[in-house]
Coordinates of C-alpha atoms and ligand atoms in Angstrom, one line a residue:
M11 CA 2.7 -37.0 -3.8
L12 CA 2.6 -40.3 -4.8
S13 CA 2.7 -43.0 -2.0
V14 CA 3.4 -46.9 -2.7
L15 CA 2.3 -48.4 0.1
P16 CA 2.4 -52.5 -0.1
V17 CA -0.7 -54.1 1.3
T18 CA 0.8 -58.0 2.3
G19 CA 4.3 -59.1 2.1
N20 CA 3.5 -60.5 -1.5
I21 CA 1.5 -58.8 -3.7
G22 CA -0.2 -56.0 -3.9
A23 CA 0.2 -52.3 -3.1
F24 CA -2.2 -49.1 -2.8
V25 CA -1.0 -46.4 -4.5
E26 CA -1.7 -42.4 -2.9
G27 CA -1.1 -39.3 -4.0
V28 CA -2.3 -38.9 -8.0
D29 CA -5.9 -38.3 -9.1
L30 CA -6.0 -40.3 -12.5
A31 CA -9.0 -38.4 -13.9
S32 CA -6.0 -35.3 -15.4
E33 CA -3.2 -35.7 -17.6
V34 CA -1.5 -39.2 -16.2
D35 CA 2.3 -37.6 -17.4
E36 CA 5.4 -40.0 -18.7
T37 CA 7.5 -39.5 -15.5
L38 CA 3.9 -40.9 -13.4
A39 CA 3.1 -43.1 -15.9
E40 CA 6.6 -44.9 -15.3
A41 CA 6.7 -44.6 -11.5
L42 CA 3.1 -46.5 -12.0
R43 CA 4.0 -49.0 -14.1
Q44 CA 7.4 -49.9 -11.4
A45 CA 5.1 -49.8 -9.0
L46 CA 3.2 -52.2 -10.9
W47 CA 5.5 -54.4 -12.1
T48 CA 7.1 -55.0 -8.5
H49 CA 3.7 -55.1 -6.5
Q50 CA 1.6 -57.0 -9.6
V51 CA -2.1 -55.3 -8.7
L52 CA -2.1 -51.6 -7.8
F53 CA -5.7 -49.9 -5.8
F54 CA -6.8 -46.7 -5.9
R55 CA -9.3 -44.8 -4.3
D56 CA -11.9 -42.3 -5.2
Q57 CA -10.7 -42.1 -9.0
F58 CA -13.9 -41.8 -10.5
L59 CA -12.9 -42.9 -13.7
D60 CA -15.4 -42.4 -16.8
I61 CA -14.8 -44.2 -19.1
A62 CA -12.9 -42.7 -21.2
N63 CA -10.7 -41.9 -19.0
L64 CA -10.6 -45.3 -18.0
K65 CA -8.8 -45.8 -20.9
R66 CA -6.7 -43.5 -21.8
V67 CA -5.0 -44.1 -17.9
T68 CA -5.1 -47.7 -19.3
T69 CA -2.9 -47.3 -22.4
R70 CA -0.2 -45.7 -20.1
F71 CA 0.6 -48.9 -19.1
G72 CA -0.3 -50.7 -22.8
P73 CA -2.1 -50.5 -26.1
L74 CA -6.1 -51.7 -24.9
Q75 CA -6.5 -54.9 -26.3
R76 CA -10.4 -55.7 -27.1
L77 CA -11.2 -59.8 -26.4
P78 CA -12.4 -62.8 -27.7
Y79 CA -15.9 -65.3 -26.6
V80 CA -17.3 -62.3 -23.7
E81 CA -19.6 -58.8 -25.4
A82 CA -18.7 -56.0 -24.6
M83 CA -20.1 -52.6 -24.4
P84 CA -22.9 -52.2 -26.9
D85 CA -21.3 -48.7 -27.4
D86 CA -17.4 -49.0 -26.7
P87 CA -15.7 -52.3 -28.1
D88 CA -12.4 -51.8 -25.8
V89 CA -14.9 -51.6 -23.0
I90 CA -16.4 -54.8 -20.4
G91 CA -19.2 -54.0 -17.9
V92 CA -18.8 -57.0 -15.8
A93 CA -22.4 -56.3 -13.8
K94 CA -24.7 -58.8 -11.8
K95 CA -27.6 -57.2 -10.8
A96 CA -29.3 -58.3 -7.0
T97 CA -32.4 -60.3 -9.5
D98 CA -29.2 -61.8 -10.9
R99 CA -29.7 -65.4 -7.8
K100 CA -27.7 -68.0 -8.1
V101 CA -25.7 -67.7 -11.4
A102 CA -21.9 -67.9 -12.7
V103 CA -20.0 -64.8 -12.1
F104 CA -17.4 -63.7 -14.7
G105 CA -13.8 -64.2 -13.3
G106 CA -15.4 -66.9 -10.3
N107 CA -12.7 -69.5 -10.6
W108 CA -9.1 -69.1 -10.3
H109 CA -7.6 -67.7 -13.5
S110 CA -5.4 -65.4 -15.4
D111 CA -7.3 -63.2 -18.2
F112 CA -7.6 -65.1 -21.3
S113 CA -4.4 -67.5 -21.4
F114 CA -5.7 -69.3 -24.1
L115 CA -4.9 -66.6 -26.3
G116 CA -0.9 -67.1 -28.5
H117 CA -0.3 -63.2 -27.4
P118 CA -2.3 -63.2 -23.0
P119 CA -3.1 -59.9 -22.4
A120 CA -0.6 -57.9 -19.7
G121 CA -2.8 -56.6 -17.6
S122 CA -6.3 -55.5 -17.0
L123 CA -8.0 -52.9 -15.2
L124 CA -11.3 -52.8 -12.8
T125 CA -13.0 -49.3 -12.1
A126 CA -15.9 -50.0 -9.6
I127 CA -19.0 -48.0 -10.4
E128 CA -21.7 -49.8 -8.2
V129 CA -19.7 -52.0 -5.5
P130 CA -22.4 -55.0 -3.0
E131 CA -23.0 -53.6 0.5
V132 CA -20.7 -57.3 1.6
G133 CA -19.1 -59.3 0.1
G134 CA -18.1 -59.1 -4.0
D135 CA -14.2 -58.4 -3.5
T136 CA -11.4 -59.9 -5.9
V137 CA -8.6 -62.0 -4.8
W138 CA -4.5 -62.1 -6.6
S139 CA -2.6 -64.2 -6.4
N140 CA 1.8 -63.7 -7.0
Q141 CA 2.2 -66.5 -9.1
T142 CA 6.2 -65.3 -9.0
A143 CA 6.1 -66.4 -5.3
A144 CA 4.1 -69.4 -6.2
Y145 CA 7.0 -70.1 -8.7
E146 CA 10.4 -69.9 -6.6
T147 CA 8.7 -71.6 -3.7
L148 CA 7.4 -74.6 -5.9
P149 CA 8.7 -78.2 -4.0
D150 CA 11.7 -80.2 -5.8
D151 CA 9.7 -82.5 -7.9
L152 CA 7.0 -80.1 -9.2
K153 CA 9.3 -77.6 -10.0
N154 CA 11.0 -80.7 -12.5
I155 CA 7.5 -81.1 -13.8
V156 CA 7.6 -77.5 -14.0
D157 CA 10.4 -76.2 -15.7
G158 CA 11.3 -76.5 -19.2
R159 CA 7.6 -77.5 -20.1
A160 CA 4.9 -76.1 -22.6
A161 CA 0.9 -76.7 -20.9
I162 CA -1.8 -76.2 -23.5
H163 CA -4.2 -73.9 -23.1
V164 CA -7.7 -73.7 -24.5
G165 CA -10.4 -71.7 -24.4
K166 CA -13.1 -73.6 -26.3
P167 CA -14.8 -75.3 -24.2
H168 CA -15.7 -72.3 -22.3
G169 CA -17.2 -70.6 -24.7
V170 CA -19.5 -73.2 -25.5
K171 CA -20.6 -73.8 -22.3
F172 CA -21.4 -70.1 -21.3
A173 CA -22.1 -69.4 -25.5
P174 CA -25.8 -67.3 -25.5
K175 CA -27.6 -70.3 -26.7
G176 CA -31.4 -70.2 -24.4
R177 CA -30.9 -68.9 -20.6
Q178 CA -28.4 -66.3 -19.3
R179 CA -26.1 -68.7 -17.2
S180 CA -23.5 -65.7 -16.5
T181 CA -23.3 -62.8 -15.1
I182 CA -21.4 -61.7 -19.0
K183 CA -22.5 -62.0 -22.3
M184 CA -20.4 -65.3 -24.0
V185 CA -20.4 -65.2 -27.9
R186 CA -19.0 -66.8 -30.5
N187 CA -17.3 -64.2 -32.5
D188 CA -13.8 -65.3 -32.7
P189 CA -13.3 -68.8 -34.4
E190 CA -9.4 -68.4 -34.0
A191 CA -9.6 -67.8 -30.2
D192 CA -11.7 -71.9 -30.0
R193 CA -7.5 -73.5 -30.9
E194 CA -4.8 -75.3 -28.9
T195 CA -2.3 -72.9 -28.2
F196 CA 1.0 -73.8 -26.8
H197 CA 3.0 -71.6 -23.6
P198 CA 5.4 -72.2 -21.4
A199 CA 4.4 -73.7 -18.0
V200 CA 6.9 -70.6 -16.0
R201 CA 7.6 -67.4 -18.1
K202 CA 10.0 -65.0 -17.9
H203 CA 9.0 -61.6 -17.2
P204 CA 9.5 -59.1 -20.2
E205 CA 10.1 -56.6 -17.7
T206 CA 11.4 -57.7 -13.8
G207 CA 13.7 -60.6 -15.4
R208 CA 11.4 -62.8 -13.0
K209 CA 9.6 -65.8 -13.1
S210 CA 6.6 -66.9 -13.2
L211 CA 4.2 -70.8 -13.0
F212 CA 1.7 -69.4 -16.2
L213 CA -0.9 -71.9 -15.5
N214 CA -4.7 -71.4 -15.4
P215 CA -6.8 -73.6 -14.0
V216 CA -9.8 -72.0 -16.3
Y217 CA -8.0 -72.5 -19.4
T218 CA -5.0 -75.0 -19.5
A219 CA -6.2 -78.5 -20.4
R220 CA -2.8 -80.5 -20.0
L221 CA 1.2 -80.0 -19.6
D222 CA 2.5 -80.9 -22.8
G223 CA 4.1 -84.7 -23.0
M224 CA 1.0 -85.9 -20.6
S225 CA -3.2 -87.1 -21.1
E226 CA -5.3 -84.8 -19.6
A227 CA -5.9 -88.0 -16.8
E228 CA -1.8 -87.7 -16.6
S229 CA -1.5 -83.5 -16.3
A230 CA -5.1 -83.9 -13.1
P231 CA -3.2 -85.0 -10.4
V232 CA 0.0 -82.3 -11.3
L233 CA -2.7 -79.7 -11.3
D234 CA -4.1 -80.4 -8.8
R235 CA -1.1 -79.9 -6.3
L236 CA 0.1 -77.5 -8.4
Y237 CA -3.3 -74.9 -8.3
W238 CA -3.4 -75.5 -4.8
H239 CA 0.2 -74.5 -3.8
A240 CA -0.1 -71.4 -6.1
T241 CA -3.6 -69.8 -4.7
R242 CA -1.7 -70.7 -1.0
P243 CA -2.7 -67.0 1.4
E244 CA 0.4 -66.0 1.5
F245 CA 1.0 -65.9 -2.0
C246 CA -2.6 -63.9 -2.1
C247 CA -4.3 -60.1 -1.1
R248 CA -7.8 -59.5 -1.1
H249 CA -9.5 -56.8 -2.3
R250 CA -12.6 -55.0 -0.5
W251 CA -14.6 -52.8 -3.8
Q252 CA -15.2 -49.2 -2.9
A253 CA -17.2 -47.4 -5.4
G254 CA -14.3 -45.2 -7.1
D255 CA -11.9 -47.7 -7.1
L256 CA -9.5 -48.4 -9.7
V257 CA -7.4 -51.5 -9.5
I258 CA -4.7 -52.3 -12.2
W259 CA -3.1 -56.1 -12.3
D260 CA -0.1 -57.7 -14.3
N261 CA -1.8 -60.7 -16.3
R262 CA 1.6 -62.4 -16.7
S263 CA 2.3 -62.8 -13.6
T264 CA -0.6 -63.1 -11.0
L265 CA -4.2 -65.3 -11.1
H266 CA -7.2 -63.6 -9.8
F267 CA -10.7 -64.7 -8.0
A268 CA -13.5 -62.7 -8.3
V269 CA -15.8 -63.5 -5.7
N270 CA -19.9 -64.3 -5.5
D271 CA -20.5 -64.5 -1.9
Y272 CA -23.2 -61.3 -3.3
D273 CA -26.4 -62.4 -3.9
G274 CA -29.2 -59.9 -4.0
H275 CA -27.1 -56.8 -4.2
D276 CA -26.1 -54.9 -7.5
R277 CA -22.4 -55.0 -8.3
L278 CA -21.2 -53.3 -12.0
L279 CA -17.6 -52.6 -12.9
Y280 CA -16.1 -51.4 -16.6
R281 CA -12.7 -53.3 -17.7
T282 CA -10.4 -52.7 -19.6
T283 CA -7.0 -54.9 -20.8
F284 CA -3.5 -53.8 -22.4
S285 CA -1.5 -56.0 -24.5
D286 CA 2.4 -56.2 -24.1
D287 CA 5.0 -56.4 -27.1
H288 CA 6.1 -60.4 -25.5
P289 CA 4.1 -63.1 -26.0
P290 CA 4.7 -65.5 -23.0
R291 CA 9.0 -66.9 -23.1
G292 CA 10.3 -69.2 -20.8
Ligands
SIN600 C1 -12.6 -60.1 -13.4 O1 -11.7 -61.6 -13.7 O2 -12.3 -59.7 -14.3 C2 -13.7 -60.2 -12.6 C3 -13.2 -59.3 -11.7 C4 -14.6 -59.4 -10.4 O3 -15.1 -58.6 -10.8 O4 -14.0 -58.6 -9.6

């Protein structure tokens, strides 16, 4: 029997009693979608999904979405291998700063899945933060700034910074495969969730360049205060990976952070992304 067990008072739930490698019928899929919209991140142990099953489970949440800049697996453009080897010391890891996925796109992903193939003996956790709770508890002066305002997101500097020219500086290979992704994109700084109707902060420490109507210099101290609030520990949950885990998160109402504290250990996860019919709306 399906059970959904919250891991903190604000975000994340373990889901038990499901075998995702078997057929996920519509009743189960709907229960899982509702659990995801409610808890924002779902953790499943002992699923050991192969790539075909990972993709099949992904499509129960939305159509598979391919992504610019990051090199997908050579035999499958829908899947990214998030890999760090024991020999990869002092390198940046994919996702190693607070971010939501690909917010510089006109229509950013609705959510993502990671399945753990190989995990370090110590470290390599992932942390998520609830941006609905962050918005709802914003001090009034910050709320007055973000309400009704757009923010400008841009992926280009990161594509340039990590593009493969000589030495690889990240655990994921960056490619310049979509010039459209270089454009500046305006999104509401506060977005309404299409499923729950709740409002979340939608700002991205990696991709948000500035707030609309403000220069980068004017935006920077305001964004710093917003990010400090948005990543407070009480809005967060932290996952200690085991091989066979599957994690699904809602990219519209969370930020996440891959903790890079496991030099000397191998870590390999496979990642898919799904889209929705709803570009961000305020
Ligand atoms: C990501 O940002 O998708 C990577 C997360 C992780 O490797 O823990």
